[in-house]
Coordinates of C-alpha atoms and ligand atoms in Angstrom, one line a residue:
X1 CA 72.6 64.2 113.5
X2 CA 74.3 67.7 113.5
X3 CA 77.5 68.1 111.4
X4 CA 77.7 71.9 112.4
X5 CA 79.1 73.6 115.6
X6 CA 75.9 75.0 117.4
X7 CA 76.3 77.9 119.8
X8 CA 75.1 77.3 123.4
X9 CA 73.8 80.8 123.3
X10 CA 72.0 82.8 120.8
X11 CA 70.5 87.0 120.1
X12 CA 67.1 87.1 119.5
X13 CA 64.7 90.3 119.6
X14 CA 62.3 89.8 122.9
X15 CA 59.3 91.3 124.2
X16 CA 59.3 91.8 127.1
X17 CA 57.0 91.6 130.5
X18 CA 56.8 95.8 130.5
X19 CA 53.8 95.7 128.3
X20 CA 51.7 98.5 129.5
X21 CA 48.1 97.2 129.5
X22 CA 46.7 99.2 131.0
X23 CA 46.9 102.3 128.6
X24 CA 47.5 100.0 125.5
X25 CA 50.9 101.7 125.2
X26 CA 52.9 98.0 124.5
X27 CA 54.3 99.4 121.6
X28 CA 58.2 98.5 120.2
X29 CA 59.9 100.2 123.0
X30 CA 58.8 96.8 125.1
X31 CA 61.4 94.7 122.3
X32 CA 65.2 94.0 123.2
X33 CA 67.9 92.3 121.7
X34 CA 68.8 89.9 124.8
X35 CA 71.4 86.6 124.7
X36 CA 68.7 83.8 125.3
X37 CA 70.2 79.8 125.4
X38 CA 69.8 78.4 121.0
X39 CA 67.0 76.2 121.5
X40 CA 66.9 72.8 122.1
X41 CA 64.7 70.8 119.0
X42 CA 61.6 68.7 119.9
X43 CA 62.3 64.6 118.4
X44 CA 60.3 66.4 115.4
X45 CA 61.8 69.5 114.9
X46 CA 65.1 71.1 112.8
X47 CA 66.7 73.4 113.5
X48 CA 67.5 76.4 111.8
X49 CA 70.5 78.7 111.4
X50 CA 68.2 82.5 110.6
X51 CA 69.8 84.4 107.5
X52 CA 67.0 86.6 106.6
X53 CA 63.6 87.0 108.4
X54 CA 60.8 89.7 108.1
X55 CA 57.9 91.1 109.9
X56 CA 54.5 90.6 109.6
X57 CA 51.6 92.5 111.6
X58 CA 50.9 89.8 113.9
X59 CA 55.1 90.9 115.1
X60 CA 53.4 94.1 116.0
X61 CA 54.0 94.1 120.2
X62 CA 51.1 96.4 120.6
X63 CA 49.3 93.4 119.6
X64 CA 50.5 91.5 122.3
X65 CA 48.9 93.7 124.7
X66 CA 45.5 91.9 123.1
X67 CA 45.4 88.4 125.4
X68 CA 45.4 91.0 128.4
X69 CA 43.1 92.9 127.3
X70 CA 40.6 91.2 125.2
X71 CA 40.0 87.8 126.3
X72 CA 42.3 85.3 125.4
X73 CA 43.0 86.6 121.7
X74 CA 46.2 85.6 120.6
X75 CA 47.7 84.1 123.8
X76 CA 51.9 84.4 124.7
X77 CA 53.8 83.9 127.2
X78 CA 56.5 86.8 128.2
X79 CA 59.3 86.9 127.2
X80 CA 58.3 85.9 123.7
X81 CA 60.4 85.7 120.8
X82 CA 58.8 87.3 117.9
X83 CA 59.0 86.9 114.5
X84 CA 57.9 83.6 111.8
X85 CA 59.3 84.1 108.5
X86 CA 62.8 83.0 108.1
X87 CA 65.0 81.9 105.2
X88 CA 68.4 80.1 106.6
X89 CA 70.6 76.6 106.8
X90 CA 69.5 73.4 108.2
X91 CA 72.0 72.8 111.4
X92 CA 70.3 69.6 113.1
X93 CA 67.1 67.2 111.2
X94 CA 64.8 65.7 113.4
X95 CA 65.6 62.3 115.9
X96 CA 62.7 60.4 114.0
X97 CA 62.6 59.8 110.7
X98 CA 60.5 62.1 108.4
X99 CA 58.1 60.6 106.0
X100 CA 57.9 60.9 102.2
X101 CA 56.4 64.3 100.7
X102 CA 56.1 65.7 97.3
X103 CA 59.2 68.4 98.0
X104 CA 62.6 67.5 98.1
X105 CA 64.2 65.5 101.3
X106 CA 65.7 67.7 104.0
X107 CA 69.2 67.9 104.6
X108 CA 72.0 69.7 107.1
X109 CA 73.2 73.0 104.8
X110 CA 70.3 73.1 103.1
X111 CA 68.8 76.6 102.6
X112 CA 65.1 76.4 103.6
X113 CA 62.1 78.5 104.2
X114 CA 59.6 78.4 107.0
X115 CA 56.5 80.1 108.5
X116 CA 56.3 78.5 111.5
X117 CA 58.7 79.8 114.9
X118 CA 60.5 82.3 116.8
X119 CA 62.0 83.9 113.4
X120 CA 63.8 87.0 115.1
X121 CA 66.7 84.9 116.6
X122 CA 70.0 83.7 115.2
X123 CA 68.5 80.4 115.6
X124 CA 65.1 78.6 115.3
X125 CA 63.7 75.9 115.2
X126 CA 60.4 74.4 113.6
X127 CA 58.7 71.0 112.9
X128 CA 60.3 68.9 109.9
X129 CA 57.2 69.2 107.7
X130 CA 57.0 73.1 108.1
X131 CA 60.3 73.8 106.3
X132 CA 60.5 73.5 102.7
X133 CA 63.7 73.6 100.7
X134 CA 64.4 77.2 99.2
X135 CA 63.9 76.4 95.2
X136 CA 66.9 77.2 93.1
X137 CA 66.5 80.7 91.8
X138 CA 64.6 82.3 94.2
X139 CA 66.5 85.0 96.2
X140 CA 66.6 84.4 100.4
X141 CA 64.5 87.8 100.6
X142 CA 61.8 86.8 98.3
X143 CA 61.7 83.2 100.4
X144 CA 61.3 85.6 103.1
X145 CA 58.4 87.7 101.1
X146 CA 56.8 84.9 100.0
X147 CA 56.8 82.9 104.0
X148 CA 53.3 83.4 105.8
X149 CA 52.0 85.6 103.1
X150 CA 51.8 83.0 100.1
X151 CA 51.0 80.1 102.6
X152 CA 47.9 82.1 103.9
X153 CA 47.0 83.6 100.2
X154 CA 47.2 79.4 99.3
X155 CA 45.0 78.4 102.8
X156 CA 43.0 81.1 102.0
X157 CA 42.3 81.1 98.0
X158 CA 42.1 77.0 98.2
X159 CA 41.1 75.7 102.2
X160 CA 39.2 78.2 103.2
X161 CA 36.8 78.8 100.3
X162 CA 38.4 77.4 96.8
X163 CA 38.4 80.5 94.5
X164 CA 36.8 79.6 90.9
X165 CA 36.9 80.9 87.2
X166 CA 34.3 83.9 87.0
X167 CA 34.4 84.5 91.0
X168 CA 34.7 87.8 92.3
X169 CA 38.4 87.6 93.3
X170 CA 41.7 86.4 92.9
X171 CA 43.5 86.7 89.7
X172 CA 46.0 84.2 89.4
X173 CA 42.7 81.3 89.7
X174 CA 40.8 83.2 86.9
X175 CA 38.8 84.9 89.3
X176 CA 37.7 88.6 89.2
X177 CA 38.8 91.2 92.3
X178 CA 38.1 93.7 94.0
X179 CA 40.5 95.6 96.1
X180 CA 40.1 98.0 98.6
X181 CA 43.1 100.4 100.2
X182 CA 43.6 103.8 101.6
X183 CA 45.6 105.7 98.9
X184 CA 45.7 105.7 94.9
X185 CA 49.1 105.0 94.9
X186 CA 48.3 102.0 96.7
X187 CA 45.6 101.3 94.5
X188 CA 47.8 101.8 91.2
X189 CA 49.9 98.8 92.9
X190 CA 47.3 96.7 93.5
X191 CA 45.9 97.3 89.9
X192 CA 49.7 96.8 88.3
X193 CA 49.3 93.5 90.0
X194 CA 46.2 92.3 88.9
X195 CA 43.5 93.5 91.0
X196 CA 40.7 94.6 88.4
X197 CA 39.1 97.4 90.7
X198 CA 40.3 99.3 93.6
X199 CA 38.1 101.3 95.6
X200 CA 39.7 103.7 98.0
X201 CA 38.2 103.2 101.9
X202 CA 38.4 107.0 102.1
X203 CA 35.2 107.1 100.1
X204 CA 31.9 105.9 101.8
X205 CA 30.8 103.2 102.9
X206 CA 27.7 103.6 101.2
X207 CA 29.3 104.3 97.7
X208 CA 31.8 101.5 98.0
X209 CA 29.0 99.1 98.6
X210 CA 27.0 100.5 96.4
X211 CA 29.9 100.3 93.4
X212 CA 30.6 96.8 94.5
X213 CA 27.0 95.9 93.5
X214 CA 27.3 97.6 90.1
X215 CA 30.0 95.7 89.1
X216 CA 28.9 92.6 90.2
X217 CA 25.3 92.5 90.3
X218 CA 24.6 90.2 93.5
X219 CA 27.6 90.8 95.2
X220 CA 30.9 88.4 95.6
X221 CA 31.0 85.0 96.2
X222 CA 33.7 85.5 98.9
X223 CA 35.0 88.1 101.1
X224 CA 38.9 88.3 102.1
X225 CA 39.1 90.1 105.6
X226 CA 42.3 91.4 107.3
X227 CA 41.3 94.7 108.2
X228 CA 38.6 93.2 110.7
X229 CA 36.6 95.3 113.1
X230 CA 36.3 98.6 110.7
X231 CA 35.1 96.5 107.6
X232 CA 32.8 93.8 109.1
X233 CA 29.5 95.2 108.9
X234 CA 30.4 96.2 104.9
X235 CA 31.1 93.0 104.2
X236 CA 27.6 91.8 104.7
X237 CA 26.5 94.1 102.5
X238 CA 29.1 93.3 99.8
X239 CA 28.4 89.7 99.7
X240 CA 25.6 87.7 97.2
X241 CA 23.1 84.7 99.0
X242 CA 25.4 81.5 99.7
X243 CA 28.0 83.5 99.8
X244 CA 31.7 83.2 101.9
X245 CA 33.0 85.7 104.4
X246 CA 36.9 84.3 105.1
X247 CA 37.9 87.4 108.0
X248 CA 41.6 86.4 108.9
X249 CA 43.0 89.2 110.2
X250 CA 42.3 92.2 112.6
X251 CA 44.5 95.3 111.3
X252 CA 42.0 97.6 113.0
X253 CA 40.9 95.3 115.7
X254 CA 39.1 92.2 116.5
X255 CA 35.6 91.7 115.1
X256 CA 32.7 92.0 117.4
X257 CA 30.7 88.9 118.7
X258 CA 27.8 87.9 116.5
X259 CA 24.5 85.6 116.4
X260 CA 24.6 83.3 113.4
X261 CA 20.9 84.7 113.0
X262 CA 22.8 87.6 111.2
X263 CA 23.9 84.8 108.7
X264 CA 20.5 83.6 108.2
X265 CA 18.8 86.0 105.5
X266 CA 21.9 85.8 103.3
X267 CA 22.4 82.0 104.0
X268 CA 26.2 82.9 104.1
X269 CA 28.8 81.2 105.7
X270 CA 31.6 82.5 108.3
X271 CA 34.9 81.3 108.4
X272 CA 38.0 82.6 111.0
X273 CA 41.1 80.4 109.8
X274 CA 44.5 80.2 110.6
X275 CA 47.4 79.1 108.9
X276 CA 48.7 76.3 111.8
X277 CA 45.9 74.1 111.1
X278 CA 46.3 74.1 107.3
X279 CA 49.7 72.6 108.1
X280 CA 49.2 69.9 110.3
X281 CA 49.5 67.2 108.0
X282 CA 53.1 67.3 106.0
X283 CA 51.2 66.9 102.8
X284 CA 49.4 69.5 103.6
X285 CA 52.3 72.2 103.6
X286 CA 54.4 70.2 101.3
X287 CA 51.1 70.7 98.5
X288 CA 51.2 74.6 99.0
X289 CA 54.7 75.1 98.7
X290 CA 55.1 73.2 95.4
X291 CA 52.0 75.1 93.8
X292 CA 53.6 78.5 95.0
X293 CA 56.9 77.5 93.8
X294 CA 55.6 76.5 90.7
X295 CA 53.5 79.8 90.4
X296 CA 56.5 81.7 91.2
X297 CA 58.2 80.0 88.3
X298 CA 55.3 80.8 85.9
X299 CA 55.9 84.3 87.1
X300 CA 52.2 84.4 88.7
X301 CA 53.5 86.2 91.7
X302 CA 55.9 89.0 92.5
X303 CA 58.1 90.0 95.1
X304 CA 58.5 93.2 96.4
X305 CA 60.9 94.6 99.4
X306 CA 60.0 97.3 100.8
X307 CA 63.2 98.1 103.1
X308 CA 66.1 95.8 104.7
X309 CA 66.2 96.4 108.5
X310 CA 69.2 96.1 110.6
X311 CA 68.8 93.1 113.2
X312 CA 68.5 95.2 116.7
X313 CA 66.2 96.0 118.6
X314 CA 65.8 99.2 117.4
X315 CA 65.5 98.0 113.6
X316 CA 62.4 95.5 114.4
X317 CA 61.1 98.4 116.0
X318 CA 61.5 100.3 113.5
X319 CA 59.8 97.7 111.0
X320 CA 57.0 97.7 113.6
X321 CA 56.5 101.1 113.4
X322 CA 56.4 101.1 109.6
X323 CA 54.1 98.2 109.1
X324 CA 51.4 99.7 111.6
X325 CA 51.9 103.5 110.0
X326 CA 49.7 102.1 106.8
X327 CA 52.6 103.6 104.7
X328 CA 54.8 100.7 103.4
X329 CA 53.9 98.6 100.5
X330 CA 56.1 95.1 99.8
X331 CA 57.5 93.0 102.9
X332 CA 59.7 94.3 105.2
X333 CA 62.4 92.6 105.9
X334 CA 65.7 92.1 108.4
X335 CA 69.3 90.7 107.9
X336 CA 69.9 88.2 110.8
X337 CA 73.5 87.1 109.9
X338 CA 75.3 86.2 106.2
Ligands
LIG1 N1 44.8 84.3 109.7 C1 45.9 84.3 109.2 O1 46.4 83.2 108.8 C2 46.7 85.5 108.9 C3 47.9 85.5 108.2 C4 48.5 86.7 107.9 C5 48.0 87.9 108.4 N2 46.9 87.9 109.1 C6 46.3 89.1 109.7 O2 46.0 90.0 108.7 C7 46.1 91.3 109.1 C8 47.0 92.1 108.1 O3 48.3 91.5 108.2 P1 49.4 91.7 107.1 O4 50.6 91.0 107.5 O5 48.8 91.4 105.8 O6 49.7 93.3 107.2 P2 49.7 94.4 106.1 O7 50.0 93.9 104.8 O8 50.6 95.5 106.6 O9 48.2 94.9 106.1 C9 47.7 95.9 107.0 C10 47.0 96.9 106.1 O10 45.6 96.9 106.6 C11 45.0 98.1 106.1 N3 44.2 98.7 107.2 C12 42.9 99.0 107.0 N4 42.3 99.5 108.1 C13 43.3 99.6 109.0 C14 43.4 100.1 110.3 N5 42.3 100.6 110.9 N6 44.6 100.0 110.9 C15 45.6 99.5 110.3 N7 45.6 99.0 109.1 C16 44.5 99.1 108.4 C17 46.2 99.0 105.8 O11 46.2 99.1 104.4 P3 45.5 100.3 103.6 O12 46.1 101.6 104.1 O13 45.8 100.0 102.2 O14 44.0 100.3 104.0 C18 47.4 98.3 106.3 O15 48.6 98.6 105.5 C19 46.7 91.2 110.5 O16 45.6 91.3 111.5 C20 47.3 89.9 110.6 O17 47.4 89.4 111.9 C21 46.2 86.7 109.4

């Protein structure tokens, strides 16, 4: 199937076994830039020539340290190549054939996005209906921006609870939010794009809860989660009867156990998701991508870049460094080859 020369041998950014578990230390000194063999695609998979990639806080190697530590949460195996946003060329389609789906066929040299692999490599590769052609116009970075963050904003806002007109959150669906982030420079972002309140986590807890029900009365009708163990108990408090708690991400740790008696006065529901199950079936992904490409051509979302990060290992440690400091705003993202 391949019409390009592929490389037995390939860089990628590694962590490695040194993780120190026992003093949570696994932090991006564990990461090297090591010659590992291109991998070999699954009947089902393309492969991927990397161009541009970017970090995300699940990249973060002190989170690896986690399945050690805390039972099982996400599990790896070491070495491990990080990374899952990348923008680059097609070099091999799949063995079988790949079915019918609202984007455009895949093709060797096509430029494509995807969410789904071991991004921080010169080579990747990911299952056929993962990978969605990049749409004319949009610039590799922002395909790199837009990657896991716009497929788990579209998992979250319409799979795991489907946002309405009048709700308390997300703009771009008509609903009302509410944001919540450390600085007021951060919240004079979120405001510029299109949060309707900010309230700064530096105040207390009792006088953020106690604003959220002034503006909304009940509470909200769903709550969006990343920070995880710090804001779990608030966002009980936060939420109206029948209400949706969607916690999807653990920026300050892993939430504790609970009894669902604790859902029981409330009637609420609890939901943990995660993108890979939102993309089993190609329709599936091939549905998100086309609404966020169409959004992106209404000019419902923006792009922004925070910084463009050499590809060694000491620039994806310095992105990890940066996303964990709580100080950058925008994607961060790092040049794998032209
Ligand atoms: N389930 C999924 O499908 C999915 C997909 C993507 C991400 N996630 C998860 O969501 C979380 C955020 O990921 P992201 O890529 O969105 O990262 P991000 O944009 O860098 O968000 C992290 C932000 O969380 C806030 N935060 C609040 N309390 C914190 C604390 N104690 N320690 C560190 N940060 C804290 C900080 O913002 P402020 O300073 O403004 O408070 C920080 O900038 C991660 O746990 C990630 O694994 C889950």
């Amino acid at each position: 199937m391949s019409t390009t020369r592929i490389p037995k041998t390939m860089k990628a950014i590694r962590a490695s076994l040194i993780l120190d578990i026992v003093s949570e230390t696994g932090g991006p000194d564990v990461l090297s830039l090591d010659e590992i063999p291109v991998p070999t695609a699954e009947d089902h998979e393309v492969l991927i020539k990397v161009e541009w990639t970017g970090t995300n806080y699940i990249d973060n190697s002190r989170l690896l340290t986690f399945p050690y530590k805390r039972s099982g949460l996400f599990p790896v195996q070491l070495p491990f190549t990080l990374g899952h946003d990348a923008v680059g060329t097609i070099v091999s389609l799949p063995k079988v054939p790949m079915a019918h789906t609202s984007l455009p066929p895949l093709q060797v040299g096509l430029r494509v996005l995807t969410c789904r692999g071991s991004a921080f490599a010169e080579y990747m590769v990911a299952p056929w209906w993962q990978v969605a052609p990049l749409p004319e116009g949009i610039d590799p970075k922002e395909g790199v921006a837009m990657a896991t963050t716009e497929f788990t904003s579209m998992y979250l806002l319409r799979g795991s609870y489907k946002v309405k007109k009048g709700d308390w959150l997300c703009k771009y669906f008509g609903a009302n939010v509410i944001g919540t982030t450390s600085t007021p420079e951060k919240a004079e972002l979120a405001k510029a794009n299109g949060a309707d309140h900010v309230l700064l986590t530096t105040a207390s807890s009792e006088d953020n809860i106690a604003a959220i029900k002034k503006l909304t009365g009940k509470g909200v009708h769903v709550v969006y989660d990343s920070v995880g163990r710090d804001t779990w108990e608030e966002d009980f408090e936060v939420v109206r009867p029948k209400a949706t708690i969607v916690s999807f991400g653990n920026s300050s740790g892993p939430v504790p156990a609970f009894e669902p008696l604790k859902l029981f006065a409330k009637a609420l529901k609890v939901t943990r998701p995660t993108l890979g199950p939102f993309m089993v079936e190609p329709e599936d992904f091939a549905l998100y991508a086309t609404e966020i490409f169409d959004i992106v051509k209404k000019g419902g979302l923006k792009f922004s870049i925070y910084k463009v990060y050499p590809f060694t290992a000491e620039g994806v440690a310095q992105t990890q460094l940066d996303i964990t400091s709580r100080s950058t705003t925008g994607k961060l993202i790092i040049h794998v080859s032209d």
